[in-house]
């Protein structure tokens, strides 16, 4: 089952590209009042929602193989895990909304575009977190992932606290 | 000792690191060259808690501890025998009518102290526990005293500590003063706790979920308990809210230095009788080091605290520091910790889950009408691991060789209960310095003299009867009894009268105004509850009082002197 | 009755039923596997739920075949019954037979068989009955119009699910503020449905719609947070099995989304 893990970085491209393209089609379609672009917008979004099902599923599966200690990298991972289904839920809701507009033959409104923009923004955050996990923390990168804890420690070099107090006025007693 | 060479610990300031709780290293201030506001001896329940609160209040703090700074992710193992470094096993002489066992059952070594291996039962003492003398009057052979503070004084600090430790407890706790809900919900029961609940239910004895200082839900970066069961040998998952993973990281974050491997040798004082710092040995060397401090806090628990005070005797303090009352080392107490085990037809697996199991009854924690004794005891669940259990079988039932082996095959079918029984303070029970035996540093070793009061033994007899009937009501057979003690208390009791006590309610010594004692040794009476939460509540209260005193400029004992202590100020330094 | 993307409301409800019975079975399996299938009756939700799933798939493929609808009706009714009997089992094995019994009620409610969980199967079964009845041409179940009946099922289920979730989130000491989420829009939407049914007002319709939409999204937030919750257990999803067994309910939050979607379907397509 963990063999499926490398599929996640492949599948995210479909989600990202299709959602972003759907936003672009609908935005242009609205600005240019081009019905062809609107049709493209609907289908792209529908495909995006469909493609995101395996994206989320492989994402969960790839988590099973990542050995990662408590720390900042883990916090990225947790947020990435929490945000995934939220983004998917937004995407499904947007698809239903788009379908309602499409079946009614209506042009998309600005509210719709704003909501789709928000969805795409969530996706961007999600993609950023995923990118950081791999490129910065080396999660699931063969040969590197064992070092996560040390990398974390060395990333935050020891920083002594600033002491604003004067040193003791008298010399240290009992010197050798 | 004075002719020995002393020196300041480190010549140059370095940036230190300390083990974090997730296997990382965290940066730590080096304060060895400074004259710090507080030098605390002992990083356990008292010292660790106090150190964190003082550091967060802006004081400069050094906590020294004789043992290592444990890294919970690497140093703790699922192996009973390999966990012995967690216990204080330095040489001590145990004497008296009923010499007590000292070691794994009552004292810890290293940063975190006994909380690293304690059973995490987080109980509050009850209002009556603080007024034993008033309630019971004079009892022959015992030296009962009221505490100089009451439940109401400690209540907010109990609450604070329970929150800091995220104690997991029942929604409604049937005993004691009405209280706010515990920060986390109770744990599920293990099989031993089910035995207690079943037996008590059959006998009509009230029983409730136990409050345990172990996470039952995630908190910050720490995961909830996985019921591994090695709580008494160090928690590897950080679910256990020991001082090592709660207050010590807070202290370090707030700028305190926690210096492990330092065995305090004596407290130094100046010609005015004020403490000036602590001399200590590094674990690896024979030479003395000095930590200068404007205040010294002794938090070494009920044996080592009196030992250090007595060992700091000088021309000015011939009987030991803070000992003008003669009370240092006196009225030393333990808790009776007798256990009863019974065999069950079904598997119990008593090693599983935290040893307190999740259930408790304080039904007998009161003076029971119609009985010939005063005070009472709490019944708790116990779950000794294999080696521990075998040694109890050997010592209590006299089994050895083939018969011990045969009995141990049924280890998984035994279930046990234990008590925390109140022990009355007796003047003759004491900690003193041995007249000629010395430890490896050349310090006199402590001699612990102990004997029970008749009342203590009557409590135990009653408790053993009750525990046996509870186990039998739940279906247990072949029960047997192991006598045992737990928790060390007293020896530097607190009180209002400087002639009759060592410290006041703020844990400040009557004799030396910049010397404080903050651990279980300040208890005037023992209270039949596990003491750690009360020790930590007292430490929190002491920290709060120190802040108040500092704000009122009453902390400095140097009236009119332009002495270093006058520079103590509680200005927050932006790192809370 | 209007259609959406070629399917009428009943067929959409049927699809949602199929998805949700799967979700219910996943959580039931995790819970029953955790207790080791110690009681043979712990297999029944999978027999009953599996039958509903098969029937719903068949009814989705052949929505006009009498036998398929008959099967859906029977399995749906079986699901309703299984849920009710299951709740009895949960009560007996989770509370009555445990040490301490009712004296430790709150403890047992938090730590043992979730008392309301079996009703999820009843709710899904009720939807199946409703779909089968509708597809056979009847406009009412037990004399109640389909739309009203569906909304009632959704409202009662959301309220019950919120109650069960609150109980378990209480056990987790509400360690994250988002754990209060089941007490927000699911409860409000359950409360707003009677208002809509009784008044049929425009504001009531708007409120219920918005609340259902919000509940739909909150279900996905819950799914994400539960996934994150597994990761806050010792070792995280790296040690998947113990943490999935002991951590938050895996698919339970999705039921909020599913029933909210069923509610929206009932509002606009029935």
mmCIF file with all atom_site columns, N, CA and C in Angstrom, chain A residues 2 42 60 63-67 74 77-78 81-82 85-86 88-90 92-93 96 99-100 102-103, chain C residues 3-6 216-217 220-225 227-228 230-240:
data_model
loop_
_atom_site.group_PDB
_atom_site.id
_atom_site.type_symbol
_atom_site.label_atom_id
_atom_site.label_alt_id
_atom_site.label_comp_id
_atom_site.label_asym_id
_atom_site.label_entity_id
_atom_site.label_seq_id
_atom_site.pdbx_PDB_ins_code
_atom_site.Cartn_x
_atom_site.Cartn_y
_atom_site.Cartn_z
_atom_site.occupancy
_atom_site.B_iso_or_equiv
_atom_site.pdbx_formal_charge
_atom_site.auth_seq_id
_atom_site.auth_comp_id
_atom_site.auth_asym_id
_atom_site.auth_atom_id
_atom_site.pdbx_PDB_model_num
ATOM 1   N N  . UNK A 1 2   ? 2.037   1.163  0.706   1.00 0.00 ? 2   UNK A N  1
ATOM 2   C CA . UNK A 1 2   ? 2.901   2.338  0.759   1.00 0.00 ? 2   UNK A CA 1
ATOM 3   C C  . UNK A 1 2   ? 3.609   2.589  -0.566  1.00 0.00 ? 2   UNK A C  1
ATOM 4   N N  . UNK A 1 42  ? -16.722 24.950 -16.430 1.00 0.00 ? 42  UNK A N  1
ATOM 5   C CA . UNK A 1 42  ? -17.500 23.906 -15.742 1.00 0.00 ? 42  UNK A CA 1
ATOM 6   C C  . UNK A 1 42  ? -16.817 22.556 -15.826 1.00 0.00 ? 42  UNK A C  1
ATOM 7   N N  . UNK A 1 60  ? -3.105  10.688 2.184   1.00 0.00 ? 60  UNK A N  1
ATOM 8   C CA . UNK A 1 60  ? -3.205  9.989  3.474   1.00 0.00 ? 60  UNK A CA 1
ATOM 9   C C  . UNK A 1 60  ? -2.265  8.790  3.488   1.00 0.00 ? 60  UNK A C  1
ATOM 10  N N  . UNK A 1 63  ? 1.355   9.609  4.047   1.00 0.00 ? 63  UNK A N  1
ATOM 11  C CA . UNK A 1 63  ? 1.679   9.969  5.435   1.00 0.00 ? 63  UNK A CA 1
ATOM 12  C C  . UNK A 1 63  ? 2.152   8.749  6.225   1.00 0.00 ? 63  UNK A C  1
ATOM 13  N N  . UNK A 1 64  ? 1.602   7.585  5.860   1.00 0.00 ? 64  UNK A N  1
ATOM 14  C CA . UNK A 1 64  ? 1.927   6.378  6.624   1.00 0.00 ? 64  UNK A CA 1
ATOM 15  C C  . UNK A 1 64  ? 3.414   6.074  6.587   1.00 0.00 ? 64  UNK A C  1
ATOM 16  N N  . UNK A 1 65  ? 4.099   6.533  5.535   1.00 0.00 ? 65  UNK A N  1
ATOM 17  C CA . UNK A 1 65  ? 5.493   6.164  5.391   1.00 0.00 ? 65  UNK A CA 1
ATOM 18  C C  . UNK A 1 65  ? 6.476   7.219  5.876   1.00 0.00 ? 65  UNK A C  1
ATOM 19  N N  . UNK A 1 66  ? 5.964   8.364  6.358   1.00 0.00 ? 66  UNK A N  1
ATOM 20  C CA . UNK A 1 66  ? 6.882   9.446  6.721   1.00 0.00 ? 66  UNK A CA 1
ATOM 21  C C  . UNK A 1 66  ? 7.235   9.350  8.198   1.00 0.00 ? 66  UNK A C  1
ATOM 22  N N  . UNK A 1 67  ? 8.521   9.198  8.469   1.00 0.00 ? 67  UNK A N  1
ATOM 23  C CA . UNK A 1 67  ? 8.993   9.164  9.855   1.00 0.00 ? 67  UNK A CA 1
ATOM 24  C C  . UNK A 1 67  ? 9.397   10.587 10.211  1.00 0.00 ? 67  UNK A C  1
ATOM 25  N N  . UNK A 1 74  ? 6.738   18.781 11.834  1.00 0.00 ? 74  UNK A N  1
ATOM 26  C CA . UNK A 1 74  ? 5.510   18.063 12.167  1.00 0.00 ? 74  UNK A CA 1
ATOM 27  C C  . UNK A 1 74  ? 4.318   19.017 12.126  1.00 0.00 ? 74  UNK A C  1
ATOM 28  N N  . UNK A 1 77  ? 3.231   19.414 8.663   1.00 0.00 ? 77  UNK A N  1
ATOM 29  C CA . UNK A 1 77  ? 2.542   18.196 8.227   1.00 0.00 ? 77  UNK A CA 1
ATOM 30  C C  . UNK A 1 77  ? 1.110   18.180 8.750   1.00 0.00 ? 77  UNK A C  1
ATOM 31  N N  . UNK A 1 78  ? 0.951   18.537 10.007  1.00 0.00 ? 78  UNK A N  1
ATOM 32  C CA . UNK A 1 78  ? -0.386  18.492 10.610  1.00 0.00 ? 78  UNK A CA 1
ATOM 33  C C  . UNK A 1 78  ? -1.327  19.470 9.919   1.00 0.00 ? 78  UNK A C  1
ATOM 34  N N  . UNK A 1 81  ? -2.281  18.111 6.636   1.00 0.00 ? 81  UNK A N  1
ATOM 35  C CA . UNK A 1 81  ? -3.272  17.038 6.753   1.00 0.00 ? 81  UNK A CA 1
ATOM 36  C C  . UNK A 1 81  ? -4.660  17.583 7.061   1.00 0.00 ? 81  UNK A C  1
ATOM 37  N N  . UNK A 1 82  ? -4.713  18.616 7.896   1.00 0.00 ? 82  UNK A N  1
ATOM 38  C CA . UNK A 1 82  ? -6.012  19.161 8.270   1.00 0.00 ? 82  UNK A CA 1
ATOM 39  C C  . UNK A 1 82  ? -6.652  19.916 7.112   1.00 0.00 ? 82  UNK A C  1
ATOM 40  N N  . UNK A 1 85  ? -8.640  17.793 3.444   1.00 0.00 ? 85  UNK A N  1
ATOM 41  C CA . UNK A 1 85  ? -10.072 17.553 3.316   1.00 0.00 ? 85  UNK A CA 1
ATOM 42  C C  . UNK A 1 85  ? -10.889 18.837 3.264   1.00 0.00 ? 85  UNK A C  1
ATOM 43  N N  . UNK A 1 86  ? -10.422 19.888 3.946   1.00 0.00 ? 86  UNK A N  1
ATOM 44  C CA . UNK A 1 86  ? -11.171 21.154 3.913   1.00 0.00 ? 86  UNK A CA 1
ATOM 45  C C  . UNK A 1 86  ? -11.194 21.692 2.481   1.00 0.00 ? 86  UNK A C  1
ATOM 46  N N  . UNK A 1 88  ? -10.814 19.952 -0.194  1.00 0.00 ? 88  UNK A N  1
ATOM 47  C CA . UNK A 1 88  ? -11.622 19.046 -1.013  1.00 0.00 ? 88  UNK A CA 1
ATOM 48  C C  . UNK A 1 88  ? -13.111 19.364 -0.839  1.00 0.00 ? 88  UNK A C  1
ATOM 49  N N  . UNK A 1 89  ? -13.523 19.602 0.404   1.00 0.00 ? 89  UNK A N  1
ATOM 50  C CA . UNK A 1 89  ? -14.922 19.950 0.656   1.00 0.00 ? 89  UNK A CA 1
ATOM 51  C C  . UNK A 1 89  ? -15.315 21.225 -0.075  1.00 0.00 ? 89  UNK A C  1
ATOM 52  N N  . UNK A 1 90  ? -14.420 22.219 -0.029  1.00 0.00 ? 90  UNK A N  1
ATOM 53  C CA . UNK A 1 90  ? -14.708 23.473 -0.743  1.00 0.00 ? 90  UNK A CA 1
ATOM 54  C C  . UNK A 1 90  ? -14.836 23.210 -2.235  1.00 0.00 ? 90  UNK A C  1
ATOM 55  N N  . UNK A 1 92  ? -15.703 20.437 -3.785  1.00 0.00 ? 92  UNK A N  1
ATOM 56  C CA . UNK A 1 92  ? -16.956 19.739 -4.095  1.00 0.00 ? 92  UNK A CA 1
ATOM 57  C C  . UNK A 1 92  ? -18.119 20.741 -4.066  1.00 0.00 ? 92  UNK A C  1
ATOM 58  N N  . UNK A 1 93  ? -18.129 21.583 -3.044  1.00 0.00 ? 93  UNK A N  1
ATOM 59  C CA . UNK A 1 93  ? -19.201 22.573 -2.951  1.00 0.00 ? 93  UNK A CA 1
ATOM 60  C C  . UNK A 1 93  ? -19.189 23.503 -4.154  1.00 0.00 ? 93  UNK A C  1
ATOM 61  N N  . UNK A 1 96  ? -20.606 21.735 -7.193  1.00 0.00 ? 96  UNK A N  1
ATOM 62  C CA . UNK A 1 96  ? -22.067 21.674 -7.180  1.00 0.00 ? 96  UNK A CA 1
ATOM 63  C C  . UNK A 1 96  ? -22.651 23.037 -7.580  1.00 0.00 ? 96  UNK A C  1
ATOM 64  N N  . UNK A 1 99  ? -22.252 23.501 -11.160 1.00 0.00 ? 99  UNK A N  1
ATOM 65  C CA . UNK A 1 99  ? -23.187 22.647 -11.905 1.00 0.00 ? 99  UNK A CA 1
ATOM 66  C C  . UNK A 1 99  ? -24.578 23.279 -11.924 1.00 0.00 ? 99  UNK A C  1
ATOM 67  N N  . UNK A 1 100 ? -24.974 23.857 -10.780 1.00 0.00 ? 100 UNK A N  1
ATOM 68  C CA . UNK A 1 100 ? -26.285 24.516 -10.726 1.00 0.00 ? 100 UNK A CA 1
ATOM 69  C C  . UNK A 1 100 ? -26.343 25.644 -11.752 1.00 0.00 ? 100 UNK A C  1
ATOM 70  N N  . UNK A 1 102 ? -24.463 25.957 -14.427 1.00 0.00 ? 102 UNK A N  1
ATOM 71  C CA . UNK A 1 102 ? -24.321 25.404 -15.787 1.00 0.00 ? 102 UNK A CA 1
ATOM 72  C C  . UNK A 1 102 ? -25.648 24.825 -16.275 1.00 0.00 ? 102 UNK A C  1
ATOM 73  N N  . UNK A 1 103 ? -26.320 24.030 -15.394 1.00 0.00 ? 103 UNK A N  1
ATOM 74  C CA . UNK A 1 103 ? -27.581 23.425 -15.828 1.00 0.00 ? 103 UNK A CA 1
ATOM 75  C C  . UNK A 1 103 ? -28.651 24.487 -16.034 1.00 0.00 ? 103 UNK A C  1
ATOM 76  N N  . UNK C 2 3   ? -34.751 17.953 -11.521 1.00 0.00 ? 3   UNK C N  1
ATOM 77  C CA . UNK C 2 3   ? -33.563 17.115 -11.695 1.00 0.00 ? 3   UNK C CA 1
ATOM 78  C C  . UNK C 2 3   ? -32.311 17.988 -11.646 1.00 0.00 ? 3   UNK C C  1
ATOM 79  N N  . UNK C 2 4   ? -31.192 17.327 -11.413 1.00 0.00 ? 4   UNK C N  1
ATOM 80  C CA . UNK C 2 4   ? -29.904 18.014 -11.364 1.00 0.00 ? 4   UNK C CA 1
ATOM 81  C C  . UNK C 2 4   ? -28.893 17.103 -12.035 1.00 0.00 ? 4   UNK C C  1
ATOM 82  N N  . UNK C 2 5   ? -28.256 17.618 -13.079 1.00 0.00 ? 5   UNK C N  1
ATOM 83  C CA . UNK C 2 5   ? -27.307 16.820 -13.863 1.00 0.00 ? 5   UNK C CA 1
ATOM 84  C C  . UNK C 2 5   ? -27.932 15.498 -14.313 1.00 0.00 ? 5   UNK C C  1
ATOM 85  N N  . UNK C 2 6   ? -29.205 15.543 -14.652 1.00 0.00 ? 6   UNK C N  1
ATOM 86  C CA . UNK C 2 6   ? -29.843 14.370 -15.215 1.00 0.00 ? 6   UNK C CA 1
ATOM 87  C C  . UNK C 2 6   ? -30.477 13.433 -14.212 1.00 0.00 ? 6   UNK C C  1
ATOM 88  N N  . UNK C 2 216 ? -22.278 21.226 5.664   1.00 0.00 ? 216 UNK C N  1
ATOM 89  C CA . UNK C 2 216 ? -21.571 20.434 4.650   1.00 0.00 ? 216 UNK C CA 1
ATOM 90  C C  . UNK C 2 216 ? -20.071 20.718 4.729   1.00 0.00 ? 216 UNK C C  1
ATOM 91  N N  . UNK C 2 217 ? -19.717 22.001 4.796   1.00 0.00 ? 217 UNK C N  1
ATOM 92  C CA . UNK C 2 217 ? -18.296 22.348 4.854   1.00 0.00 ? 217 UNK C CA 1
ATOM 93  C C  . UNK C 2 217 ? -17.673 21.945 6.180   1.00 0.00 ? 217 UNK C C  1
ATOM 94  N N  . UNK C 2 220 ? -16.284 18.534 6.353   1.00 0.00 ? 220 UNK C N  1
ATOM 95  C CA . UNK C 2 220 ? -14.948 18.351 5.770   1.00 0.00 ? 220 UNK C CA 1
ATOM 96  C C  . UNK C 2 220 ? -13.864 18.908 6.688   1.00 0.00 ? 220 UNK C C  1
ATOM 97  N N  . UNK C 2 221 ? -14.186 20.009 7.376   1.00 0.00 ? 221 UNK C N  1
ATOM 98  C CA . UNK C 2 221 ? -13.232 20.521 8.366   1.00 0.00 ? 221 UNK C CA 1
ATOM 99  C C  . UNK C 2 221 ? -12.996 19.443 9.425   1.00 0.00 ? 221 UNK C C  1
ATOM 100 N N  . UNK C 2 222 ? -14.095 18.793 9.836   1.00 0.00 ? 222 UNK C N  1
ATOM 101 C CA . UNK C 2 222 ? -13.970 17.729 10.828  1.00 0.00 ? 222 UNK C CA 1
ATOM 102 C C  . UNK C 2 222 ? -13.117 16.587 10.322  1.00 0.00 ? 222 UNK C C  1
ATOM 103 N N  . UNK C 2 223 ? -13.323 16.240 9.065   1.00 0.00 ? 223 UNK C N  1
ATOM 104 C CA . UNK C 2 223 ? -12.531 15.157 8.467   1.00 0.00 ? 223 UNK C CA 1
ATOM 105 C C  . UNK C 2 223 ? -11.047 15.506 8.532   1.00 0.00 ? 223 UNK C C  1
ATOM 106 N N  . UNK C 2 224 ? -10.725 16.717 8.146   1.00 0.00 ? 224 UNK C N  1
ATOM 107 C CA . UNK C 2 224 ? -9.328  17.165 8.183   1.00 0.00 ? 224 UNK C CA 1
ATOM 108 C C  . UNK C 2 224 ? -8.791  17.195 9.599   1.00 0.00 ? 224 UNK C C  1
ATOM 109 N N  . UNK C 2 225 ? -9.603  17.713 10.517  1.00 0.00 ? 225 UNK C N  1
ATOM 110 C CA . UNK C 2 225 ? -9.119  17.821 11.894  1.00 0.00 ? 225 UNK C CA 1
ATOM 111 C C  . UNK C 2 225 ? -8.977  16.439 12.526  1.00 0.00 ? 225 UNK C C  1
ATOM 112 N N  . UNK C 2 227 ? -8.152  13.775 10.895  1.00 0.00 ? 227 UNK C N  1
ATOM 113 C CA . UNK C 2 227 ? -6.924  13.264 10.286  1.00 0.00 ? 227 UNK C CA 1
ATOM 114 C C  . UNK C 2 227 ? -5.721  13.824 11.036  1.00 0.00 ? 227 UNK C C  1
ATOM 115 N N  . UNK C 2 228 ? -5.782  15.112 11.336  1.00 0.00 ? 228 UNK C N  1
ATOM 116 C CA . UNK C 2 228 ? -4.739  15.757 12.119  1.00 0.00 ? 228 UNK C CA 1
ATOM 117 C C  . UNK C 2 228 ? -4.716  15.171 13.526  1.00 0.00 ? 228 UNK C C  1
ATOM 118 N N  . UNK C 2 230 ? -5.347  12.123 14.439  1.00 0.00 ? 230 UNK C N  1
ATOM 119 C CA . UNK C 2 230 ? -4.560  10.876 14.453  1.00 0.00 ? 230 UNK C CA 1
ATOM 120 C C  . UNK C 2 230 ? -3.087  11.201 14.617  1.00 0.00 ? 230 UNK C C  1
ATOM 121 N N  . UNK C 2 231 ? -2.690  12.295 13.999  1.00 0.00 ? 231 UNK C N  1
ATOM 122 C CA . UNK C 2 231 ? -1.282  12.631 14.006  1.00 0.00 ? 231 UNK C CA 1
ATOM 123 C C  . UNK C 2 231 ? -0.831  13.226 15.327  1.00 0.00 ? 231 UNK C C  1
ATOM 124 N N  . UNK C 2 232 ? -1.772  13.605 16.162  1.00 0.00 ? 232 UNK C N  1
ATOM 125 C CA . UNK C 2 232 ? -1.368  14.109 17.483  1.00 0.00 ? 232 UNK C CA 1
ATOM 126 C C  . UNK C 2 232 ? -1.265  12.972 18.489  1.00 0.00 ? 232 UNK C C  1
ATOM 127 N N  . UNK C 2 233 ? -1.636  11.777 18.075  1.00 0.00 ? 233 UNK C N  1
ATOM 128 C CA . UNK C 2 233 ? -1.440  10.620 18.938  1.00 0.00 ? 233 UNK C CA 1
ATOM 129 C C  . UNK C 2 233 ? 0.029   10.207 18.834  1.00 0.00 ? 233 UNK C C  1
ATOM 130 N N  . UNK C 2 234 ? 0.456   9.369  19.761  1.00 0.00 ? 234 UNK C N  1
ATOM 131 C CA . UNK C 2 234 ? 1.855   8.948  19.790  1.00 0.00 ? 234 UNK C CA 1
ATOM 132 C C  . UNK C 2 234 ? 2.261   8.296  18.478  1.00 0.00 ? 234 UNK C C  1
ATOM 133 N N  . UNK C 2 235 ? 3.258   8.879  17.796  1.00 0.00 ? 235 UNK C N  1
ATOM 134 C CA . UNK C 2 235 ? 3.746   8.291  16.556  1.00 0.00 ? 235 UNK C CA 1
ATOM 135 C C  . UNK C 2 235 ? 2.959   8.698  15.326  1.00 0.00 ? 235 UNK C C  1
ATOM 136 N N  . UNK C 2 236 ? 1.790   9.289  15.532  1.00 0.00 ? 236 UNK C N  1
ATOM 137 C CA . UNK C 2 236 ? 0.994   9.762  14.406  1.00 0.00 ? 236 UNK C CA 1
ATOM 138 C C  . UNK C 2 236 ? 0.556   8.640  13.488  1.00 0.00 ? 236 UNK C C  1
ATOM 139 N N  . UNK C 2 237 ? 0.227   8.996  12.256  1.00 0.00 ? 237 UNK C N  1
ATOM 140 C CA . UNK C 2 237 ? -0.270  7.992  11.320  1.00 0.00 ? 237 UNK C CA 1
ATOM 141 C C  . UNK C 2 237 ? 0.827   7.042  10.872  1.00 0.00 ? 237 UNK C C  1
ATOM 142 N N  . UNK C 2 238 ? 2.062   7.346  11.275  1.00 0.00 ? 238 UNK C N  1
ATOM 143 C CA . UNK C 2 238 ? 3.155   6.420  10.983  1.00 0.00 ? 238 UNK C CA 1
ATOM 144 C C  . UNK C 2 238 ? 2.860   5.057  11.630  1.00 0.00 ? 238 UNK C C  1
ATOM 145 N N  . UNK C 2 239 ? 2.259   5.086  12.831  1.00 0.00 ? 239 UNK C N  1
ATOM 146 C CA . UNK C 2 239 ? 1.784   3.836  13.426  1.00 0.00 ? 239 UNK C CA 1
ATOM 147 C C  . UNK C 2 239 ? 0.268   3.840  13.320  1.00 0.00 ? 239 UNK C C  1
ATOM 148 N N  . UNK C 2 240 ? -0.199  3.580  12.121  1.00 0.00 ? 240 UNK C N  1
ATOM 149 C CA . UNK C 2 240 ? -1.579  3.875  11.757  1.00 0.00 ? 240 UNK C CA 1
ATOM 150 C C  . UNK C 2 240 ? -2.599  3.079  12.563  1.00 0.00 ? 240 UNK C C  1
#
